[in-house]
């Protein structure tokens, strides 16, 4: 049995004609017969290339408003017939069915129609029936048939036709079949998600393309990214983004979304090691860096303002891996590009998924994304001493940061500047002590600072340690059976405490 097959006839049924012209011209040049439907047939005919209407083959017109065109034994028989089976070939001859050796399909744009916000009936009409069936049939019979299921493969098909002069190998056909099932399975997953309407009655995660990373978290681990980074960022400069870069970038984007005022943040290992909000970007950068200039080395930088020259010149004084911003002034970009490996990203406007997924054990866990961001009106006084307007502003500021800090987490802040944080400790007291020691190490005056905790204090020891260090206002979720112990200590020592009722664990 030969594994190489000569294409003698092709069936083409596509939604978009973009890029199709040179394909059909090549098919015509190679002497390959072409069958087609509706608008595709007209497009091919207008190019002056002979084409046979499927309706002529089946003796049935396109019916039901175009819903039924190719669903016929004379079409699917020509695709599914096994060329090495004498019985199959005899039936093709008996019923005058041509053999289709090449099937080119471009599905109705269901996913794009959903994203456009189109009404339900328009979405339903974009559920392809004939096209998806042609893809599955041709891919199933890849031993004899070459299937193309996406315009993205036109270049590959053209090269294959040109180099093989219309002849294909088994490995070629199998590779195209694999991509066809990739397309069809993704299509069906998107249809299910539309009908499921956020109920998550089953988990369907589909990304058609992977991006090979240099390695995973460590050099001995393979790393891949599945997704569409180009929808989120434009990379202007630098080396390839790594697995660890992506984790930090994800954390940085989530954090900066919390701030509307001019803000600069520095992240290391998914946590903010510096963050400040200021009227001028260069001042936000300087005060963010002051939070921990040691950890900032090799970090990921993100701003919610266009990077200007004064900020770029100051940033360029240290080594960092990645910078993210909504844009860059031309002279600022020239400064930042001085380091050839520095990754420079423009963040585009794009909404994030409202759910998160993680793999665990032999399955996955899914949850709603933490979209709660507490404002001053959510800060309910737990003590008779109320926080001042400045303290309230700092408590809101600190609470935004602690939400994006690994638990157990404590954040110390003053005047819209992150002074220090305690990150990922097994004890909340340890997290607090870590943050105090770090702030003092970098010469910050904690007198009058505020403290945010991602979860409640089970005992009064944390507020006692904080008060003795100079903390004068505290925000926490509340909810401990011993909340009153912490409240009583604050009352007795002049510390304002507010409850939000919202816990922000981040494991």
Short mmCIF file of C-alpha atoms in Angstrom, two decimals:
data_model
loop_
_atom_site.label_atom_id
_atom_site.label_comp_id
_atom_site.label_asym_id
_atom_site.label_seq_id
_atom_site.Cartn_x
_atom_site.Cartn_y
_atom_site.Cartn_z
CA UNK A 1 0.00 0.00 0.00
CA UNK A 2 1.49 3.33 -1.04
CA UNK A 3 1.48 6.13 1.52
CA UNK A 4 1.82 8.89 -1.05
CA UNK A 5 -1.37 10.08 -2.72
CA UNK A 6 -1.98 12.26 -5.73
CA UNK A 7 -4.74 14.83 -5.36
CA UNK A 8 -7.15 14.51 -8.24
CA UNK A 9 -10.13 16.45 -6.94
CA UNK A 10 -10.81 18.98 -4.19
CA UNK A 11 -13.90 20.13 -2.31
CA UNK A 12 -13.84 23.73 -1.09
CA UNK A 13 -16.47 25.27 1.20
CA UNK A 14 -15.28 28.35 3.08
CA UNK A 15 -16.85 31.29 4.89
CA UNK A 16 -14.07 33.79 4.17
CA UNK A 17 -12.39 33.99 0.77
CA UNK A 18 -9.33 35.85 2.09
CA UNK A 19 -6.16 34.18 0.84
CA UNK A 20 -8.06 31.55 -1.13
CA UNK A 21 -7.21 32.90 -4.59
CA UNK A 22 -3.67 31.62 -4.91
CA UNK A 23 -4.71 28.22 -3.52
CA UNK A 24 -7.31 27.60 -6.22
CA UNK A 25 -4.97 28.97 -8.87
CA UNK A 26 -2.36 26.41 -7.78
CA UNK A 27 -4.97 23.63 -7.81
CA UNK A 28 -5.98 24.62 -11.33
CA UNK A 29 -2.34 24.74 -12.43
CA UNK A 30 -1.88 21.18 -11.12
CA UNK A 31 -4.94 19.95 -13.02
CA UNK A 32 -6.96 19.22 -9.89
CA UNK A 33 -10.76 19.24 -10.31
CA UNK A 34 -12.56 21.63 -7.96
CA UNK A 35 -16.05 21.27 -6.45
CA UNK A 36 -17.57 24.02 -4.37
CA UNK A 37 -20.70 25.61 -2.91
CA UNK A 38 -22.51 28.94 -3.03
CA UNK A 39 -20.36 32.02 -2.55
CA UNK A 40 -17.15 30.02 -2.77
CA UNK A 41 -18.17 28.63 -6.16
CA UNK A 42 -18.89 32.14 -7.43
CA UNK A 43 -15.54 33.41 -6.09
CA UNK A 44 -13.66 30.64 -7.88
CA UNK A 45 -15.65 31.10 -11.07
CA UNK A 46 -14.97 34.85 -11.05
CA UNK A 47 -11.25 34.01 -11.10
CA UNK A 48 -11.83 32.23 -14.41
CA UNK A 49 -11.13 28.82 -12.92
CA UNK A 50 -13.41 25.86 -13.75
CA UNK A 51 -15.47 24.74 -10.76
CA UNK A 52 -18.32 22.25 -10.36
CA UNK A 53 -21.21 23.16 -8.09
CA UNK A 54 -21.93 20.68 -5.32
CA UNK A 55 -25.61 21.11 -6.18
CA UNK A 56 -24.83 19.70 -9.63
CA UNK A 57 -23.20 16.69 -8.04
CA UNK A 58 -25.98 15.97 -5.53
CA UNK A 59 -28.94 17.07 -7.71
CA UNK A 60 -30.19 18.98 -4.69
CA UNK A 61 -30.10 22.77 -4.26
CA UNK A 62 -28.84 24.53 -1.17
CA UNK A 63 -31.91 24.53 1.07
CA UNK A 64 -33.22 25.91 4.36
CA UNK A 65 -31.56 29.26 3.87
CA UNK A 66 -28.17 27.67 3.26
CA UNK A 67 -28.28 25.42 6.32
CA UNK A 68 -28.06 22.30 4.12
CA UNK A 69 -25.61 22.31 1.22
CA UNK A 70 -23.04 19.51 1.56
CA UNK A 71 -24.85 17.00 3.79
CA UNK A 72 -25.29 14.33 1.14
CA UNK A 73 -23.89 10.78 0.47
CA UNK A 74 -22.35 11.94 -2.81
CA UNK A 75 -20.23 14.42 -0.85
CA UNK A 76 -19.38 12.40 2.25
CA UNK A 77 -19.04 9.17 0.31
CA UNK A 78 -16.32 10.78 -1.79
CA UNK A 79 -14.49 11.85 1.37
CA UNK A 80 -14.89 8.75 3.53
CA UNK A 81 -14.29 6.06 0.92
CA UNK A 82 -11.22 3.95 1.75
CA UNK A 83 -9.07 3.84 -1.34
CA UNK A 84 -7.68 0.39 -0.56
CA UNK A 85 -11.12 -1.17 -0.03
CA UNK A 86 -12.48 -2.64 -3.25
CA UNK A 87 -16.02 -2.55 -1.89
CA UNK A 88 -15.80 1.18 -1.16
CA UNK A 89 -14.45 1.91 -4.64
CA UNK A 90 -17.13 -0.23 -6.23
CA UNK A 91 -19.83 1.78 -4.46
CA UNK A 92 -18.26 5.05 -5.58
CA UNK A 93 -18.49 3.79 -9.16
CA UNK A 94 -22.02 2.45 -8.70
CA UNK A 95 -23.38 5.73 -7.38
CA UNK A 96 -21.16 7.96 -9.53
CA UNK A 97 -19.44 9.57 -6.57
CA UNK A 98 -16.14 11.39 -7.20
CA UNK A 99 -13.22 10.84 -4.83
CA UNK A 100 -12.32 13.94 -2.87
CA UNK A 101 -8.61 13.90 -2.02
CA UNK A 102 -8.49 17.43 -0.62
CA UNK A 103 -11.10 19.19 1.56
CA UNK A 104 -10.72 22.89 2.38
CA UNK A 105 -13.11 24.30 4.96
CA UNK A 106 -13.30 27.58 6.87
CA UNK A 107 -15.91 27.45 9.62
CA UNK A 108 -18.48 30.14 10.35
CA UNK A 109 -16.96 32.61 12.86
CA UNK A 110 -18.93 31.49 15.92
CA UNK A 111 -16.42 32.68 18.54
CA UNK A 112 -16.02 36.13 16.99
CA UNK A 113 -19.80 36.50 16.69
CA UNK A 114 -20.22 35.76 20.40
CA UNK A 115 -17.50 38.27 21.30
CA UNK A 116 -19.21 40.93 19.20
CA UNK A 117 -22.28 40.80 21.44
CA UNK A 118 -24.54 39.77 18.59
CA UNK A 119 -28.11 38.68 19.39
CA UNK A 120 -28.78 35.02 20.10
CA UNK A 121 -30.30 34.16 16.72
CA UNK A 122 -27.27 35.54 14.89
CA UNK A 123 -24.98 33.52 17.16
CA UNK A 124 -26.98 30.33 16.56
CA UNK A 125 -26.76 30.76 12.80
CA UNK A 126 -22.97 30.82 13.11
CA UNK A 127 -22.93 27.25 14.45
CA UNK A 128 -21.44 25.46 11.46
CA UNK A 129 -22.98 22.07 10.63
CA UNK A 130 -21.82 21.09 7.18
CA UNK A 131 -18.34 22.52 7.60
CA UNK A 132 -17.62 20.78 10.89
CA UNK A 133 -18.90 17.51 9.43
CA UNK A 134 -16.64 17.84 6.40
CA UNK A 135 -13.66 18.46 8.67
CA UNK A 136 -14.34 15.40 10.82
CA UNK A 137 -14.95 13.15 7.84
CA UNK A 138 -11.80 14.23 5.99
CA UNK A 139 -9.64 14.09 9.13
CA UNK A 140 -10.94 10.63 9.97
CA UNK A 141 -9.89 9.44 6.51
CA UNK A 142 -6.48 11.13 6.63
CA UNK A 143 -4.85 8.02 5.17
CA UNK A 144 -6.36 9.04 1.85
CA UNK A 145 -7.54 12.64 2.24
CA UNK A 146 -5.78 15.91 3.02
CA UNK A 147 -7.92 18.30 5.09
CA UNK A 148 -7.38 21.99 5.73
CA UNK A 149 -9.61 23.49 8.44
CA UNK A 150 -8.24 27.00 8.88
CA UNK A 151 -7.06 29.91 6.74
CA UNK A 152 -3.98 29.98 8.95
CA UNK A 153 -2.80 26.85 7.11
CA UNK A 154 -3.06 28.31 3.60
CA UNK A 155 0.68 29.03 3.43
CA UNK A 156 1.51 25.49 4.53
CA UNK A 157 -0.92 24.02 2.00
CA UNK A 158 0.43 26.16 -0.82
CA UNK A 159 4.01 25.09 -0.05
CA UNK A 160 2.95 21.44 0.10
CA UNK A 161 1.12 21.65 -3.22
CA UNK A 162 4.04 23.42 -4.88
CA UNK A 163 6.76 21.12 -3.57
CA UNK A 164 4.84 17.88 -4.08
CA UNK A 165 3.19 18.89 -7.35
CA UNK A 166 -0.15 17.76 -5.97
CA UNK A 167 1.15 14.67 -4.23
CA UNK A 168 1.00 14.30 -0.44
CA UNK A 169 2.62 11.97 2.06
CA UNK A 170 0.95 10.16 4.93
CA UNK A 171 2.75 12.23 7.57
CA UNK A 172 1.58 15.42 5.85
CA UNK A 173 -2.01 14.27 5.85
CA UNK A 174 -1.85 13.13 9.45
CA UNK A 175 -0.38 16.46 10.57
CA UNK A 176 -3.16 18.37 8.82
CA UNK A 177 -5.72 15.99 10.34
CA UNK A 178 -4.37 16.68 13.82
CA UNK A 179 -4.77 20.41 13.27
CA UNK A 180 -8.27 19.82 11.90
CA UNK A 181 -9.32 18.07 15.10
CA UNK A 182 -7.68 20.90 17.04
CA UNK A 183 -9.91 23.35 15.18
CA UNK A 184 -13.09 21.28 15.50
CA UNK A 185 -12.65 20.48 19.19
CA UNK A 186 -12.00 24.14 20.00
CA UNK A 187 -15.07 25.14 17.99
CA UNK A 188 -17.27 22.71 19.88
CA UNK A 189 -15.83 23.83 23.23
CA UNK A 190 -16.73 27.45 22.45
CA UNK A 191 -20.28 26.44 21.49
CA UNK A 192 -20.68 24.52 24.75
CA UNK A 193 -19.40 27.47 26.79
CA UNK A 194 -21.92 29.75 25.08
CA UNK A 195 -24.82 27.45 25.97
CA UNK A 196 -23.46 26.80 29.46
CA UNK A 197 -23.59 30.57 30.04
CA UNK A 198 -21.12 30.65 32.91
CA UNK A 199 -22.71 27.81 34.90
CA UNK A 200 -19.54 25.70 34.66
CA UNK A 201 -21.55 22.47 34.53
CA UNK A 202 -18.45 21.02 32.84
CA UNK A 203 -14.92 22.34 32.41
CA UNK A 204 -13.95 23.05 28.80
CA UNK A 205 -10.61 24.77 28.38
CA UNK A 206 -9.36 25.11 24.83
CA UNK A 207 -6.40 27.05 23.45
CA UNK A 208 -5.43 26.14 19.90
CA UNK A 209 -1.85 27.34 19.98
CA UNK A 210 1.06 26.77 22.31
CA UNK A 211 4.17 28.86 22.74
CA UNK A 212 7.30 27.01 23.74
CA UNK A 213 9.17 28.75 26.53
CA UNK A 214 12.88 28.56 27.19
CA UNK A 215 12.05 26.29 30.13
CA UNK A 216 9.70 26.08 33.09
CA UNK A 217 10.34 27.36 36.60
CA UNK A 218 13.77 25.71 36.42
CA UNK A 219 16.03 24.82 33.50
CA UNK A 220 15.36 21.08 33.80
CA UNK A 221 11.59 21.62 33.33
CA UNK A 222 9.90 22.07 29.98
CA UNK A 223 7.60 25.09 29.75
CA UNK A 224 4.72 25.97 27.41
CA UNK A 225 2.26 28.84 27.30
CA UNK A 226 -1.22 28.36 25.86
CA UNK A 227 -2.99 31.61 25.11
CA UNK A 228 -2.95 34.80 23.05
CA UNK A 229 -0.30 37.08 24.50
CA UNK A 230 -0.55 39.39 21.51
CA UNK A 231 -4.07 40.31 22.61
CA UNK A 232 -2.63 41.60 25.90
CA UNK A 233 0.78 42.98 25.03
CA UNK A 234 2.95 44.30 22.25
CA UNK A 235 6.59 43.45 22.85
CA UNK A 236 8.80 46.32 21.70
CA UNK A 237 12.17 44.99 22.76
CA UNK A 238 14.08 42.27 24.55
CA UNK A 239 14.52 38.55 24.82
CA UNK A 240 11.86 35.87 24.78
CA UNK A 241 9.48 35.93 27.73
CA UNK A 242 10.11 33.08 30.17
CA UNK A 243 7.81 30.97 32.35
CA UNK A 244 8.75 32.90 35.49
CA UNK A 245 8.43 36.20 33.63
CA UNK A 246 4.86 35.25 32.73
CA UNK A 247 3.96 34.50 36.34
CA UNK A 248 5.31 37.86 37.47
CA UNK A 249 3.68 39.68 34.56
CA UNK A 250 0.33 38.12 35.47
CA UNK A 251 0.73 39.24 39.08
CA UNK A 252 1.81 42.72 38.01
CA UNK A 253 -1.15 43.24 35.69
CA UNK A 254 -3.61 42.10 38.35
CA UNK A 255 -2.09 44.46 40.92
CA UNK A 256 -1.85 47.60 38.77
CA UNK A 257 -5.51 47.28 37.76
CA UNK A 258 -6.43 48.22 41.33
CA UNK A 259 -5.02 51.75 40.96
CA UNK A 260 -6.44 54.66 38.98
CA UNK A 261 -4.01 57.32 40.20
CA UNK A 262 -0.47 57.54 38.77
CA UNK A 263 1.18 54.42 40.21
CA UNK A 264 4.39 52.46 39.79
CA UNK A 265 4.91 48.94 41.14
CA UNK A 266 7.90 46.61 41.34
CA UNK A 267 7.26 42.89 41.69
CA UNK A 268 9.47 39.97 42.59
CA UNK A 269 8.26 36.39 42.76
CA UNK A 270 4.63 37.49 42.23
CA UNK A 271 4.63 39.95 45.16
CA UNK A 272 5.03 43.71 45.26
CA UNK A 273 8.35 44.73 46.80
CA UNK A 274 7.75 48.39 45.97
CA UNK A 275 4.71 50.47 45.08
CA UNK A 276 3.80 54.14 45.27
CA UNK A 277 1.18 56.52 43.90
CA UNK A 278 2.32 60.07 43.12
CA UNK A 279 1.37 63.02 40.93
CA UNK A 280 4.51 62.59 38.82
CA UNK A 281 5.59 59.23 37.41
CA UNK A 282 9.25 59.74 38.26
CA UNK A 283 8.32 60.33 41.91
CA UNK A 284 6.14 57.21 41.92
CA UNK A 285 9.14 55.27 40.58
CA UNK A 286 11.58 56.66 43.15
CA UNK A 287 9.27 55.96 46.07
CA UNK A 288 8.38 52.49 44.79
CA UNK A 289 12.08 51.68 44.50
CA UNK A 290 12.74 52.98 48.01
CA UNK A 291 10.43 50.28 49.38
CA UNK A 292 13.05 47.61 48.66
CA UNK A 293 15.89 48.58 46.32
CA UNK A 294 17.56 45.22 46.94
CA UNK A 295 14.64 43.05 45.84
CA UNK A 296 13.96 45.35 42.88
CA UNK A 297 17.11 43.95 41.21
CA UNK A 298 15.93 41.68 38.41
CA UNK A 299 12.28 42.46 39.06
CA UNK A 300 9.24 43.19 36.93
CA UNK A 301 8.19 46.84 36.71
CA UNK A 302 4.72 48.07 35.84
CA UNK A 303 3.10 51.48 35.55
CA UNK A 304 -0.40 52.63 34.68
CA UNK A 305 0.95 55.72 32.93
CA UNK A 306 3.00 56.28 29.76
CA UNK A 307 6.70 56.13 30.69
CA UNK A 308 8.36 59.50 30.15
CA UNK A 309 12.05 60.42 29.90
CA UNK A 310 12.62 61.45 33.56
CA UNK A 311 11.21 58.13 34.79
CA UNK A 312 13.09 56.10 32.17
CA UNK A 313 16.42 57.69 33.09
CA UNK A 314 15.93 56.81 36.76
CA UNK A 315 14.69 53.29 35.97
CA UNK A 316 17.70 52.67 33.75
CA UNK A 317 20.00 52.96 36.75
CA UNK A 318 19.09 49.47 37.94
CA UNK A 319 18.87 46.03 36.35
CA UNK A 320 15.37 44.72 35.78
CA UNK A 321 13.90 41.97 33.61
CA UNK A 322 10.59 43.39 32.39
CA UNK A 323 8.80 46.73 32.18
CA UNK A 324 5.10 47.05 31.37
CA UNK A 325 3.24 50.27 30.62
CA UNK A 326 0.41 51.55 28.44
CA UNK A 327 3.01 53.33 26.31
CA UNK A 328 6.44 54.96 26.14
CA UNK A 329 7.57 58.36 24.98
CA UNK A 330 10.05 58.01 22.13
CA UNK A 331 13.07 59.36 24.02
CA UNK A 332 12.17 57.22 27.06
CA UNK A 333 12.00 54.12 24.89
CA UNK A 334 15.46 54.86 23.49
CA UNK A 335 16.85 54.92 27.03
CA UNK A 336 15.15 51.69 28.08
CA UNK A 337 16.33 49.89 24.94
CA UNK A 338 19.95 50.37 25.95
CA UNK A 339 19.83 46.92 27.59
CA UNK A 340 19.36 44.44 24.73
CA UNK A 341 17.69 41.68 26.78
CA UNK A 342 15.31 43.96 28.68
CA UNK A 343 11.71 42.97 27.90
CA UNK A 344 9.62 46.06 27.10
CA UNK A 345 5.88 45.49 26.86
CA UNK A 346 2.98 47.75 25.94
CA UNK A 347 -0.13 46.67 27.82
CA UNK A 348 -3.27 46.77 25.71
CA UNK A 349 -6.80 47.30 26.92
CA UNK A 350 -8.16 43.84 27.58
CA UNK A 351 -10.56 42.37 30.12
CA UNK A 352 -9.37 39.44 32.22
CA UNK A 353 -11.25 36.21 32.78
CA UNK A 354 -13.54 36.34 35.78
CA UNK A 355 -12.41 32.86 36.87
CA UNK A 356 -9.09 31.24 37.74
CA UNK A 357 -8.05 27.63 37.18
CA UNK A 358 -5.24 25.66 38.83
CA UNK A 359 -4.11 22.07 38.48
CA UNK A 360 -3.96 19.98 41.63
CA UNK A 361 -3.55 16.27 42.33
CA UNK A 362 -5.21 14.50 39.40
CA UNK A 363 -7.60 17.32 38.54
CA UNK A 364 -8.18 21.04 38.59
CA UNK A 365 -9.82 23.56 40.88
CA UNK A 366 -11.72 26.56 39.63
CA UNK A 367 -12.94 29.65 41.40
CA UNK A 368 -14.29 33.12 40.75
CA UNK A 369 -11.51 35.68 40.49
CA UNK A 370 -11.20 37.92 43.56
CA UNK A 371 -12.81 41.04 42.13
CA UNK A 372 -13.62 42.73 45.43
CA UNK A 373 -11.76 45.99 45.94
CA UNK A 374 -12.80 47.79 49.10
CA UNK A 375 -13.19 51.57 49.13
CA UNK A 376 -13.40 53.99 52.05
CA UNK A 377 -17.13 53.38 52.33
CA UNK A 378 -16.40 49.68 52.92
CA UNK A 379 -14.14 50.45 55.88
CA UNK A 380 -16.41 50.00 58.91
CA UNK A 381 -15.03 51.45 62.14
CA UNK A 382 -14.46 48.76 64.77
CA UNK A 383 -13.05 51.19 67.35
CA UNK A 384 -14.50 54.40 68.77
CA UNK A 385 -11.42 56.19 67.46
CA UNK A 386 -12.08 56.71 63.77
CA UNK A 387 -9.36 56.76 61.15
CA UNK A 388 -8.44 60.17 59.75
CA UNK A 389 -9.01 60.94 56.08
CA UNK A 390 -5.29 60.38 55.39
CA UNK A 391 -5.31 57.10 57.27
CA UNK A 392 -8.40 55.95 55.40
CA UNK A 393 -6.71 56.71 52.08
CA UNK A 394 -3.65 54.74 53.18
CA UNK A 395 -5.78 51.87 54.48
CA UNK A 396 -7.51 51.57 51.09
CA UNK A 397 -4.07 51.74 49.42
CA UNK A 398 -2.58 49.06 51.68
CA UNK A 399 -5.63 46.82 51.38
CA UNK A 400 -5.29 46.79 47.58
CA UNK A 401 -1.72 45.59 47.91
CA UNK A 402 -2.38 42.95 50.55
CA UNK A 403 -5.09 41.49 48.30
CA UNK A 404 -2.33 40.66 45.78
CA UNK A 405 0.23 39.44 48.32
CA UNK A 406 0.83 35.78 49.16
CA UNK A 407 -0.81 34.65 52.42
CA UNK A 408 -0.22 35.00 55.25
CA UNK A 409 0.24 38.63 54.32
CA UNK A 410 0.79 41.92 56.11
CA UNK A 411 1.31 45.26 54.35
CA UNK A 412 2.64 48.44 55.97
CA UNK A 413 2.05 51.73 54.17
CA UNK A 414 2.14 55.48 54.67
CA UNK A 415 1.38 58.41 52.38
CA UNK A 416 0.44 56.10 49.47
CA UNK A 417 3.74 54.27 49.62
CA UNK A 418 4.42 50.61 50.36
CA UNK A 419 6.88 50.59 53.25
CA UNK A 420 7.19 46.83 53.58
CA UNK A 421 5.23 43.61 53.49
CA UNK A 422 5.35 40.23 55.18
CA UNK A 423 4.81 37.61 52.52
CA UNK A 424 3.76 33.95 52.53
CA UNK A 425 4.44 33.22 56.19
CA UNK A 426 2.90 30.34 58.12
CA UNK A 427 2.10 32.71 60.99
CA UNK A 428 0.50 36.15 60.75
CA UNK A 429 2.77 37.32 63.57
CA UNK A 430 5.79 36.18 61.54
CA UNK A 431 4.49 38.11 58.54
CA UNK A 432 4.11 41.23 60.68
CA UNK A 433 7.56 40.91 62.24
CA UNK A 434 9.06 40.37 58.80
CA UNK A 435 7.42 43.53 57.48
CA UNK A 436 8.49 45.66 60.46
CA UNK A 437 12.09 44.47 60.29
CA UNK A 438 12.20 45.10 56.57
CA UNK A 439 10.78 48.61 56.88
CA UNK A 440 13.28 49.51 59.59
CA UNK A 441 16.11 48.03 57.55
CA UNK A 442 15.34 50.49 54.77
CA UNK A 443 15.14 53.39 57.26
CA UNK A 444 11.39 53.99 57.14
CA UNK A 445 9.71 55.77 60.02
CA UNK A 446 6.72 53.64 60.95
CA UNK A 447 5.20 56.25 63.26
CA UNK A 448 1.77 57.01 61.84
CA UNK A 449 1.86 54.21 59.29
CA UNK A 450 -1.08 51.87 58.63
CA UNK A 451 -1.29 48.09 58.49
CA UNK A 452 -3.40 45.84 56.26
CA UNK A 453 -3.95 42.13 56.90
CA UNK A 454 -5.37 39.73 54.32
CA UNK A 455 -7.30 37.83 57.04
CA UNK A 456 -8.46 38.36 60.60
CA UNK A 457 -6.22 38.42 63.68
CA UNK A 458 -6.96 35.38 65.87
CA UNK A 459 -5.30 37.07 68.85
CA UNK A 460 -4.40 40.60 69.94
CA UNK A 461 -0.65 39.94 69.67
CA UNK A 462 -0.43 41.28 66.11
CA UNK A 463 -2.01 44.66 66.85
CA UNK A 464 0.14 44.94 69.97
CA UNK A 465 3.35 44.38 67.98
CA UNK A 466 2.16 46.80 65.30
CA UNK A 467 1.22 49.54 67.77
CA UNK A 468 4.56 49.35 69.53
CA UNK A 469 6.26 49.78 66.12
CA UNK A 470 4.27 52.99 65.47
CA UNK A 471 1.26 51.74 63.50
CA UNK A 472 -1.76 53.95 64.17
CA UNK A 473 -4.47 52.47 61.93
CA UNK A 474 -5.34 48.91 60.92
CA UNK A 475 -7.57 47.33 58.30
CA UNK A 476 -8.59 43.70 58.49
CA UNK A 477 -11.60 41.59 57.46
CA UNK A 478 -12.74 40.82 61.00
CA UNK A 479 -14.62 37.66 61.81
CA UNK A 480 -12.50 36.06 64.54
CA UNK A 481 -14.23 34.81 67.68
CA UNK A 482 -11.62 36.93 69.50
CA UNK A 483 -12.04 40.12 67.48
CA UNK A 484 -12.90 41.95 70.67
CA UNK A 485 -9.43 41.29 72.11
CA UNK A 486 -7.84 43.14 69.17
CA UNK A 487 -10.44 45.91 69.36
CA UNK A 488 -9.87 46.36 73.11
CA UNK A 489 -6.12 46.67 72.64
CA UNK A 490 -6.55 49.27 69.90
CA UNK A 491 -9.05 51.21 72.03
CA UNK A 492 -6.61 51.28 74.93
CA UNK A 493 -3.64 52.42 72.84
CA UNK A 494 -5.06 54.95 70.40
CA UNK A 495 -5.14 52.79 67.26
CA UNK A 496 -8.00 53.10 64.78
CA UNK A 497 -9.23 49.79 63.42
CA UNK A 498 -11.62 49.17 60.56
CA UNK A 499 -13.24 45.97 59.32
CA UNK A 500 -14.04 45.21 55.68
CA UNK A 501 -15.79 41.86 56.04
CA UNK A 502 -13.81 40.59 53.05
CA UNK A 503 -10.90 38.15 53.35
CA UNK A 504 -8.21 38.20 50.64
CA UNK A 505 -6.30 34.94 50.96
CA UNK A 506 -3.92 34.32 48.08
CA UNK A 507 -2.33 30.88 48.20
#
